[in-house]
Amino acid sequence: MIGLGTGRRPDRIVAVGAHCDDIAIGAGGTLLTLCLAHPGIRVDALVLTGGGGEREQEERAALAAFCPGADLRLTVHKLPDGRLPAHWDEAKGAVEELRAGTEPDLVLAPRTDDAHQDHRGLAKLMTTAFRDHLTLGYEIVKWDGDLGRPSAYQPLSTEVAEEKVRLLQEHYPSQRHRPWYDREAFLGLARIRGIECHSRYAEAFAVTKLTLNLGG
Ligand SMILES: [Zn+2]
């Protein structure tokens, strides 16, 4: 299997989440891998809910740790959790503002077929604003059982996979009570995705469109 790159050194990426911790759970290992390989890379991150409180503080510390050496610009909005469809215009405005502020080489976002309406809604908004960008849809394990068959894999070194789990447990104390928020769940999914791409660990993504450049 050929490991496809971005074709050049990535300068800017975008990462979005409906909730604080979505980006870190879905793509924390990929963020670590990218930021360690490309010091100074700009990361424009947007989170739609959790602004102004404890969860925003957690998210700021967490993403700073997940993006070592990066030029991280994080915006956390205050939309109500679980009610994104009722606040569609505000969410759309936030995404359009993000789009106006950067021209990313890569976008990390939820999957358009995620079972959580907030995740799915944000994923759909992203494809309307970032129309000419490689967008990787990350996975979040949940009760609904919506994991599918991913099409793209980022292998993770054992060190990065372990660091991801450690940072998730260190930086989101508000989530530790959740029954699925544990080391086995995070590392277990990464191990399964690793098996699927001949690696020890990996994060997997849904890709709806990919333009190739086989002619060079
Ligand atoms: Zn979420």
Coordinates of N, CA and C and ligand atoms in Angstrom, one line a residue:
M1 N 0.8 -1.2 0.0 CA 0.0 0.0 0.0 C 0.9 1.2 0.0
I2 N 0.7 2.2 -0.9 CA 1.4 3.4 -0.9 C 0.9 4.3 0.2
G3 N 1.9 4.9 0.9 CA 1.5 5.9 1.9 C 1.4 7.3 1.2
L4 N 0.2 7.7 1.0 CA 0.0 9.0 0.3 C 0.3 10.2 1.3
G5 N 1.0 11.2 0.8 CA 1.3 12.4 1.6 C 0.5 13.5 1.0
T6 N 0.8 14.7 1.5 CA 0.0 15.9 1.0 C 0.7 16.4 -0.2
G7 N 1.8 15.8 -0.7 CA 2.5 16.3 -1.9 C 3.5 17.3 -1.6
R8 N 3.4 18.0 -0.5 CA 4.4 19.0 -0.1 C 4.3 19.1 1.5
R9 N 5.2 19.9 2.0 CA 5.1 20.1 3.5 C 3.8 20.8 3.8
P10 N 3.0 20.2 4.7 CA 1.7 20.9 5.0 C 2.0 22.1 5.9
D11 N 1.4 23.3 5.5 CA 1.6 24.5 6.2 C 0.5 24.7 7.2
R12 N -0.7 24.4 6.8 CA -1.9 24.7 7.6 C -2.8 23.5 7.6
I13 N -3.4 23.3 8.8 CA -4.5 22.3 8.8 C -5.6 22.9 9.6
V14 N -6.8 22.4 9.4 CA -8.0 22.8 10.2 C -8.5 21.5 11.0
A15 N -8.9 21.7 12.2 CA -9.5 20.6 13.0 C -10.8 21.1 13.6
V16 N -11.9 20.4 13.5 CA -13.1 20.9 14.1 C -13.8 19.8 14.8
G17 N -14.5 20.3 15.9 CA -15.3 19.3 16.7 C -16.6 20.0 17.1
A18 N -17.6 19.2 17.3 CA -18.9 19.7 17.8 C -18.7 20.0 19.3
H19 N -18.0 19.1 20.0 CA -17.8 19.2 21.5 C -16.3 19.2 21.8
C20 N -16.0 19.8 23.0 CA -14.6 19.7 23.5 C -14.3 18.2 23.7
D21 N -13.2 17.8 23.3 CA -12.6 16.4 23.3 C -12.9 15.6 22.0
D22 N -13.8 16.0 21.1 CA -14.0 15.3 19.9 C -12.8 15.2 19.0
I23 N -12.1 16.4 18.8 CA -10.9 16.4 18.0 C -9.9 15.5 18.5
A24 N -9.7 15.6 19.8 CA -8.6 14.8 20.5 C -8.9 13.3 20.4
I25 N -10.1 12.9 20.6 CA -10.5 11.5 20.6 C -10.4 11.0 19.2
G26 N -10.9 11.8 18.2 CA -11.0 11.3 16.8 C -9.7 11.3 16.1
A27 N -8.9 12.4 16.4 CA -7.7 12.6 15.6 C -6.5 13.0 16.4
G28 N -6.5 12.8 17.7 CA -5.4 13.2 18.5 C -4.0 12.6 18.1
G29 N -4.0 11.4 17.7 CA -2.8 10.7 17.3 C -2.3 11.3 16.0
T30 N -3.2 11.6 15.1 CA -2.8 12.2 13.8 C -2.3 13.6 14.0
L31 N -2.9 14.4 14.9 CA -2.4 15.7 15.3 C -1.0 15.6 15.8
L32 N -0.8 14.7 16.8 CA 0.5 14.6 17.4 C 1.6 14.2 16.3
T33 N 1.2 13.3 15.4 CA 2.1 12.8 14.3 C 2.4 14.0 13.4
L34 N 1.4 14.8 13.0 CA 1.6 15.9 12.1 C 2.5 17.0 12.7
C35 N 2.1 17.3 14.0 CA 2.8 18.5 14.6 C 4.3 18.1 15.0
L36 N 4.5 16.9 15.4 CA 5.9 16.5 15.7 C 6.7 16.4 14.4
A37 N 6.1 16.1 13.3 CA 6.9 16.0 12.0 C 7.1 17.4 11.4
H38 N 6.2 18.3 11.7 CA 6.2 19.6 11.0 C 6.1 20.8 12.0
P39 N 7.2 21.0 12.7 CA 7.2 22.1 13.7 C 6.8 23.4 13.1
G40 N 5.9 24.1 13.8 CA 5.5 25.4 13.4 C 4.2 25.4 12.5
I41 N 3.7 24.2 12.2 CA 2.5 24.0 11.4 C 1.4 24.8 12.0
R42 N 0.6 25.5 11.2 CA -0.5 26.2 11.8 C -1.8 25.3 11.9
V43 N -2.4 25.3 13.1 CA -3.6 24.5 13.3 C -4.7 25.5 13.7
D44 N -5.7 25.6 12.8 CA -6.9 26.4 13.2 C -7.9 25.4 13.7
A45 N -8.3 25.5 14.9 CA -9.2 24.5 15.5 C -10.5 25.3 15.9
L46 N -11.6 24.6 15.7 CA -12.9 25.2 16.0 C -13.7 24.1 16.8
V47 N -14.3 24.6 17.9 CA -15.2 23.7 18.7 C -16.5 24.5 18.9
L48 N -17.6 23.8 18.6 CA -18.9 24.6 18.6 C -19.5 24.8 20.0
T49 N -19.2 23.9 20.9 CA -19.9 24.0 22.2 C -18.8 24.0 23.4
G50 N -19.3 24.4 24.5 CA -18.4 24.3 25.7 C -17.7 25.6 26.0
G51 N -17.9 26.6 25.2 CA -17.2 27.9 25.4 C -17.5 28.5 26.7
G52 N -16.5 29.2 27.3 CA -16.7 30.0 28.5 C -16.6 29.3 29.8
G53 N -16.4 28.0 29.8 CA -16.4 27.3 31.1 C -15.3 26.3 31.3
E54 N -15.5 25.4 32.2 CA -14.4 24.4 32.5 C -14.0 23.6 31.3
R55 N -15.0 23.3 30.4 CA -14.7 22.5 29.3 C -13.8 23.2 28.3
E56 N -14.0 24.5 28.2 CA -13.1 25.3 27.3 C -11.7 25.2 27.8
Q57 N -11.5 25.4 29.1 CA -10.2 25.4 29.7 C -9.5 24.0 29.5
E58 N -10.3 22.9 29.6 CA -9.7 21.6 29.3 C -9.3 21.5 27.9
E59 N -10.2 22.0 27.0 CA -9.9 21.9 25.6 C -8.6 22.7 25.2
R60 N -8.5 23.9 25.8 CA -7.3 24.7 25.4 C -6.0 24.0 25.9
A61 N -6.0 23.4 27.1 CA -4.8 22.8 27.6 C -4.6 21.5 26.7
A62 N -5.6 20.8 26.4 CA -5.5 19.5 25.7 C -5.0 19.7 24.3
L63 N -5.6 20.6 23.6 CA -5.1 20.8 22.2 C -3.7 21.4 22.1
A64 N -3.3 22.2 23.1 CA -2.0 22.7 23.1 C -1.0 21.5 23.3
A65 N -1.4 20.5 24.1 CA -0.6 19.3 24.3 C -0.6 18.4 23.1
F66 N -1.7 18.3 22.4 CA -1.8 17.5 21.2 C -1.2 18.1 20.0
C67 N -0.9 19.4 20.0 CA -0.2 20.1 18.9 C 1.1 20.7 19.3
P68 N 2.1 19.9 19.7 CA 3.3 20.4 20.2 C 4.1 21.2 19.2
G69 N 4.5 22.4 19.5 CA 5.3 23.2 18.6 C 4.5 23.8 17.5
A70 N 3.2 23.7 17.5 CA 2.4 24.2 16.4 C 1.9 25.7 16.7
D71 N 1.5 26.4 15.7 CA 0.9 27.7 15.8 C -0.6 27.4 15.9
L72 N -1.1 27.1 17.1 CA -2.5 26.7 17.4 C -3.4 27.9 17.6
R73 N -4.5 28.0 16.8 CA -5.5 29.0 17.0 C -6.8 28.4 17.2
L74 N -7.2 28.4 18.5 CA -8.5 27.6 18.9 C -9.6 28.6 19.2
T75 N -10.8 28.3 18.6 CA -12.0 29.1 18.9 C -13.0 28.1 19.5
V76 N -13.5 28.4 20.7 CA -14.5 27.5 21.3 C -15.8 28.4 21.4
H77 N -16.8 27.9 20.7 CA -18.1 28.6 20.8 C -19.0 28.1 21.9
K78 N -20.1 28.7 22.1 CA -21.0 28.4 23.2 C -22.3 27.8 22.8
L79 N -22.4 27.2 21.7 CA -23.7 26.6 21.3 C -24.1 25.5 22.3
P80 N -25.4 25.3 22.5 CA -25.8 24.3 23.5 C -25.5 22.9 23.0
D81 N -24.9 22.1 23.8 CA -24.6 20.7 23.5 C -25.9 19.9 23.1
G82 N -25.8 19.1 22.0 CA -26.9 18.3 21.6 C -28.0 19.0 20.9
R83 N -27.8 20.3 20.6 CA -28.9 21.0 19.9 C -28.4 21.8 18.6
L84 N -27.4 21.2 18.0 CA -26.9 21.9 16.8 C -27.9 22.2 15.7
P85 N -28.8 21.2 15.4 CA -29.7 21.5 14.3 C -30.6 22.7 14.6
A86 N -30.9 23.0 15.9 CA -31.7 24.2 16.2 C -30.8 25.5 16.2
H87 N -29.5 25.3 16.1 CA -28.7 26.5 16.0 C -27.8 26.5 14.8
W88 N -28.5 26.0 13.7 CA -27.8 25.8 12.4 C -27.1 27.1 11.9
D89 N -27.8 28.2 12.0 CA -27.2 29.4 11.4 C -26.0 29.8 12.2
E90 N -26.0 29.7 13.5 CA -24.8 30.1 14.3 C -23.6 29.1 13.9
A91 N -23.9 27.9 13.8 CA -22.9 26.9 13.5 C -22.3 27.2 12.1
K92 N -23.2 27.5 11.2 CA -22.8 27.8 9.8 C -21.9 29.0 9.8
G93 N -22.3 30.0 10.6 CA -21.5 31.2 10.7 C -20.1 31.0 11.2
A94 N -20.0 30.1 12.2 CA -18.7 29.8 12.8 C -17.8 29.1 11.8
V95 N -18.4 28.2 11.0 CA -17.6 27.4 10.0 C -17.2 28.4 8.9
E96 N -18.1 29.3 8.5 CA -17.7 30.2 7.4 C -16.6 31.2 7.9
E97 N -16.7 31.6 9.2 CA -15.6 32.4 9.7 C -14.3 31.7 9.7
L98 N -14.3 30.5 10.1 CA -13.1 29.6 10.1 C -12.6 29.6 8.7
R99 N -13.4 29.3 7.7 CA -13.0 29.2 6.3 C -12.4 30.4 5.8
A100 N -13.0 31.6 6.2 CA -12.5 32.9 5.7 C -11.1 33.2 6.3
G101 N -10.7 32.5 7.4 CA -9.5 32.9 8.0 C -8.3 32.0 7.7
T102 N -8.5 30.9 6.9 CA -7.4 30.1 6.6 C -7.6 29.3 5.3
E103 N -6.5 28.8 4.7 CA -6.5 28.0 3.5 C -5.7 26.7 3.8
P104 N -6.4 25.7 4.4 CA -5.7 24.6 4.9 C -5.3 23.5 3.8
D105 N -4.2 22.8 4.1 CA -3.9 21.7 3.2 C -4.7 20.4 3.6
L106 N -5.2 20.4 4.8 CA -5.9 19.2 5.3 C -6.9 19.7 6.3
V107 N -8.1 19.0 6.3 CA -9.2 19.3 7.2 C -9.5 18.0 8.0
L108 N -9.5 18.1 9.3 CA -10.0 17.0 10.2 C -11.3 17.4 10.8
A109 N -12.3 16.5 10.5 CA -13.7 16.9 10.9 C -14.4 15.6 11.3
P110 N -15.6 15.7 11.9 CA -16.4 14.5 12.1 C -16.8 13.8 10.8
R111 N -17.3 12.6 10.9 CA -17.8 11.9 9.7 C -19.2 12.3 9.3
T112 N -19.6 12.4 8.1 CA -20.9 12.8 7.7 C -22.0 11.7 8.1
D113 N -21.5 10.5 8.3 CA -22.5 9.5 8.8 C -22.4 9.1 10.3
D114 N -21.8 10.0 11.0 CA -21.7 9.9 12.5 C -23.2 9.9 13.0
A115 N -23.4 9.0 14.0 CA -24.8 8.9 14.5 C -25.2 10.0 15.4
H116 N -24.2 10.8 15.9 CA -24.6 11.9 16.8 C -24.9 13.1 15.9
Q117 N -26.1 13.7 16.2 CA -26.6 14.7 15.3 C -25.7 15.9 15.2
D118 N -25.0 16.3 16.4 CA -24.1 17.4 16.4 C -22.9 17.1 15.5
H119 N -22.3 15.9 15.7 CA -21.2 15.6 14.9 C -21.5 15.6 13.4
R120 N -22.7 14.9 13.1 CA -23.1 14.8 11.7 C -23.4 16.2 11.1
G121 N -24.0 17.0 11.9 CA -24.4 18.4 11.4 C -23.2 19.2 11.1
L122 N -22.2 19.1 11.9 CA -20.9 19.9 11.7 C -20.2 19.3 10.5
A123 N -20.2 18.0 10.3 CA -19.6 17.4 9.2 C -20.2 17.9 7.9
K124 N -21.5 18.0 7.9 CA -22.2 18.4 6.6 C -21.9 19.9 6.4
L125 N -21.8 20.7 7.4 CA -21.5 22.1 7.2 C -20.1 22.3 6.7
M126 N -19.2 21.4 7.1 CA -17.8 21.5 6.7 C -17.7 21.3 5.2
T127 N -18.4 20.3 4.6 CA -18.3 20.1 3.2 C -18.9 21.2 2.4
T128 N -19.7 22.0 3.0 CA -20.2 23.2 2.2 C -19.2 24.3 2.2
A129 N -18.4 24.5 3.2 CA -17.5 25.6 3.3 C -16.1 25.2 2.8
F130 N -15.7 24.0 3.0 CA -14.4 23.6 2.5 C -14.6 22.7 1.3
R131 N -14.8 23.3 0.2 CA -15.2 22.5 -1.0 C -14.0 22.0 -1.8
D132 N -12.9 22.5 -1.6 CA -11.7 22.1 -2.4 C -10.6 21.6 -1.6
H133 N -10.9 20.9 -0.5 CA -9.9 20.5 0.5 C -10.0 19.0 0.9
L134 N -8.9 18.4 1.1 CA -8.9 17.0 1.5 C -9.5 17.0 3.0
T135 N -10.6 16.4 3.2 CA -11.2 16.3 4.5 C -11.3 14.9 5.0
L136 N -10.7 14.7 6.2 CA -10.7 13.3 6.8 C -11.7 13.3 7.9
G137 N -12.7 12.4 7.8 CA -13.7 12.3 8.8 C -13.3 11.3 9.9
Y138 N -13.1 11.8 11.1 CA -12.6 11.0 12.2 C -13.7 10.2 12.9
E139 N -13.3 9.2 13.7 CA -14.3 8.3 14.3 C -14.3 8.5 15.8
I140 N -15.5 8.4 16.4 CA -15.7 8.5 17.8 C -16.6 7.3 18.2
V141 N -16.0 6.5 19.1 CA -16.8 5.3 19.5 C -18.0 5.8 20.4
K142 N -19.1 5.2 20.2 CA -20.3 5.5 21.0 C -21.3 4.4 21.2
W143 N -22.2 4.6 22.0 CA -23.3 3.6 22.3 C -24.0 3.2 21.0
D144 N -24.2 4.2 20.1 CA -25.0 3.9 18.9 C -24.4 2.9 18.0
G145 N -23.1 2.6 18.2 CA -22.5 1.6 17.3 C -22.4 2.0 15.9
D146 N -21.9 3.2 15.6 CA -21.9 3.7 14.2 C -20.6 3.5 13.5
L147 N -19.7 2.8 14.0 CA -18.4 2.7 13.3 C -18.6 1.9 12.0
G148 N -17.9 2.4 11.0 CA -18.1 1.7 9.7 C -16.8 1.1 9.2
R149 N -16.7 1.1 7.9 CA -15.5 0.5 7.3 C -14.7 1.7 6.8
P150 N -13.6 2.1 7.4 CA -12.9 3.4 7.0 C -12.2 3.2 5.7
S151 N -11.9 4.3 5.1 CA -11.2 4.3 3.8 C -9.8 4.8 3.9
A152 N -9.4 5.5 5.0 CA -8.1 6.1 5.1 C -7.5 5.8 6.5
Y153 N -6.2 5.5 6.5 CA -5.6 5.2 7.8 C -4.3 6.0 8.0
Q154 N -4.2 6.5 9.2 CA -2.9 7.1 9.6 C -2.3 6.2 10.7
P155 N -1.2 5.4 10.3 CA -0.6 4.6 11.3 C 0.0 5.5 12.4
L156 N 0.0 4.9 13.6 CA 0.5 5.6 14.8 C 1.6 4.8 15.4
S157 N 2.7 5.5 15.8 CA 3.7 4.7 16.5 C 3.2 4.4 17.9
T158 N 3.8 3.4 18.5 CA 3.3 3.0 19.8 C 3.4 4.2 20.8
E159 N 4.5 4.9 20.6 CA 4.7 6.1 21.5 C 3.6 7.1 21.3
V160 N 3.2 7.4 20.1 CA 2.1 8.4 19.8 C 0.8 7.8 20.3
A161 N 0.5 6.6 20.1 CA -0.8 6.0 20.6 C -0.9 6.1 22.1
E162 N 0.2 5.7 22.8 CA 0.3 5.8 24.2 C 0.1 7.2 24.7
E163 N 0.8 8.1 24.0 CA 0.7 9.6 24.4 C -0.7 10.1 24.2
K164 N -1.3 9.7 23.2 CA -2.7 10.1 22.9 C -3.6 9.7 24.1
V165 N -3.5 8.5 24.5 CA -4.3 8.0 25.6 C -4.0 8.7 26.9
R166 N -2.7 8.9 27.1 CA -2.3 9.6 28.4 C -2.8 11.0 28.4
L167 N -2.7 11.7 27.3 CA -3.2 13.1 27.2 C -4.7 13.2 27.4
L168 N -5.4 12.2 26.8 CA -6.9 12.2 26.9 C -7.3 12.0 28.4
Q169 N -6.5 11.2 29.1 CA -6.9 11.0 30.5 C -6.4 12.2 31.4
E170 N -5.3 12.8 31.0 CA -4.8 13.9 31.8 C -5.7 15.2 31.7
H171 N -6.1 15.4 30.4 CA -6.7 16.8 30.1 C -8.2 16.9 30.2
Y172 N -8.9 15.8 30.3 CA -10.4 15.9 30.3 C -11.0 15.2 31.5
P173 N -10.6 15.8 32.7 CA -11.2 15.2 33.9 C -12.7 15.2 34.0
S174 N -13.4 16.1 33.3 CA -14.8 16.2 33.3 C -15.5 15.0 32.6
Q175 N -14.7 14.3 31.8 CA -15.2 13.1 31.0 C -14.9 11.8 31.6
R176 N -14.1 11.7 32.7 CA -13.6 10.5 33.2 C -14.8 9.6 33.7
H177 N -15.9 10.2 34.1 CA -17.0 9.3 34.6 C -17.7 8.6 33.5
R178 N -17.5 8.9 32.3 CA -18.2 8.3 31.2 C -17.7 6.8 31.0
P179 N -18.7 5.9 30.9 CA -18.3 4.5 30.9 C -17.4 4.1 29.7
W180 N -17.4 4.8 28.6 CA -16.6 4.5 27.5 C -15.2 5.2 27.5
Y181 N -15.1 6.2 28.4 CA -13.9 7.0 28.4 C -12.7 6.3 29.1
D182 N -12.1 5.4 28.5 CA -11.0 4.7 29.2 C -9.9 4.3 28.2
R183 N -8.8 3.9 28.8 CA -7.6 3.5 28.0 C -7.9 2.3 27.1
E184 N -8.7 1.3 27.5 CA -9.0 0.2 26.7 C -9.7 0.5 25.4
A185 N -10.7 1.5 25.6 CA -11.5 1.8 24.4 C -10.7 2.6 23.4
F186 N -9.9 3.5 23.9 CA -9.1 4.3 22.9 C -8.0 3.5 22.2
L187 N -7.3 2.7 23.1 CA -6.2 1.9 22.5 C -6.7 0.7 21.7
G188 N -7.9 0.2 22.2 CA -8.4 -1.0 21.5 C -8.8 -0.6 20.1
L189 N -9.5 0.5 19.9 CA -9.9 0.9 18.5 C -8.6 1.2 17.7
A190 N -7.7 1.9 18.3 CA -6.4 2.2 17.5 C -5.7 0.9 17.1
R191 N -5.8 -0.1 18.0 CA -5.2 -1.4 17.7 C -5.9 -2.1 16.5
I192 N -7.2 -2.1 16.5 CA -8.0 -2.7 15.4 C -7.7 -1.9 14.1
R193 N -7.7 -0.6 14.2 CA -7.4 0.1 12.9 C -6.0 -0.1 12.5
G194 N -5.1 -0.4 13.5 CA -3.7 -0.7 13.1 C -3.7 -2.1 12.4
I195 N -4.4 -3.0 12.8 CA -4.5 -4.3 12.2 C -4.9 -4.2 10.7
E196 N -5.9 -3.3 10.5 CA -6.5 -3.1 9.2 C -5.5 -2.4 8.2
C197 N -4.4 -1.8 8.7 CA -3.5 -1.1 7.8 C -2.0 -1.6 8.0
H198 N -1.9 -2.8 8.6 CA -0.6 -3.4 8.8 C 0.3 -2.6 9.7
S199 N -0.2 -2.0 10.7 CA 0.5 -1.2 11.7 C 0.2 -1.7 13.1
R200 N 0.9 -1.3 14.1 CA 0.5 -1.6 15.4 C -0.8 -0.9 15.8
Y201 N -0.7 0.4 15.6 CA -1.9 1.3 15.9 C -2.1 2.2 14.8
A202 N -3.3 2.7 14.7 CA -3.7 3.7 13.7 C -4.9 4.4 14.1
E203 N -5.1 5.6 13.5 CA -6.5 6.2 13.5 C -7.0 6.1 12.0
A204 N -8.3 5.9 12.0 CA -8.9 5.7 10.7 C -9.9 6.9 10.4
F205 N -10.1 7.1 9.1 CA -10.9 8.2 8.6 C -11.8 7.8 7.5
A206 N -12.9 8.5 7.3 CA -13.8 8.4 6.2 C -13.4 9.5 5.2
V207 N -13.2 9.2 3.9 CA -12.9 10.2 2.9 C -14.0 10.1 1.9
T208 N -14.7 11.2 1.6 CA -15.7 11.2 0.7 C -15.2 11.6 -0.7
K209 N -14.1 12.3 -0.8 CA -13.6 12.6 -2.1 C -12.1 12.9 -2.0
L210 N -11.4 12.3 -3.0 CA -9.9 12.4 -3.0 C -9.5 12.6 -4.5
T211 N -8.8 13.7 -4.7 CA -8.2 13.9 -6.1 C -6.8 13.4 -6.1
L212 N -6.5 12.6 -7.1 CA -5.1 12.1 -7.2 C -4.3 12.9 -8.2
N213 N -2.9 12.8 -8.1 CA -2.0 13.5 -8.9 C -1.0 12.5 -9.4
L214 N -1.4 11.5 -10.2 CA -0.6 10.4 -10.5 C 0.4 10.7 -11.6
G215 N 0.2 11.8 -12.3 CA 1.1 12.3 -13.3 C 2.3 13.0 -12.8
G216 N 2.2 13.4 -11.5 CA 3.3 14.2 -10.9 C 3.2 15.7 -11.2
Ligands
ZN1 ZN -18.9 14.9 20.5

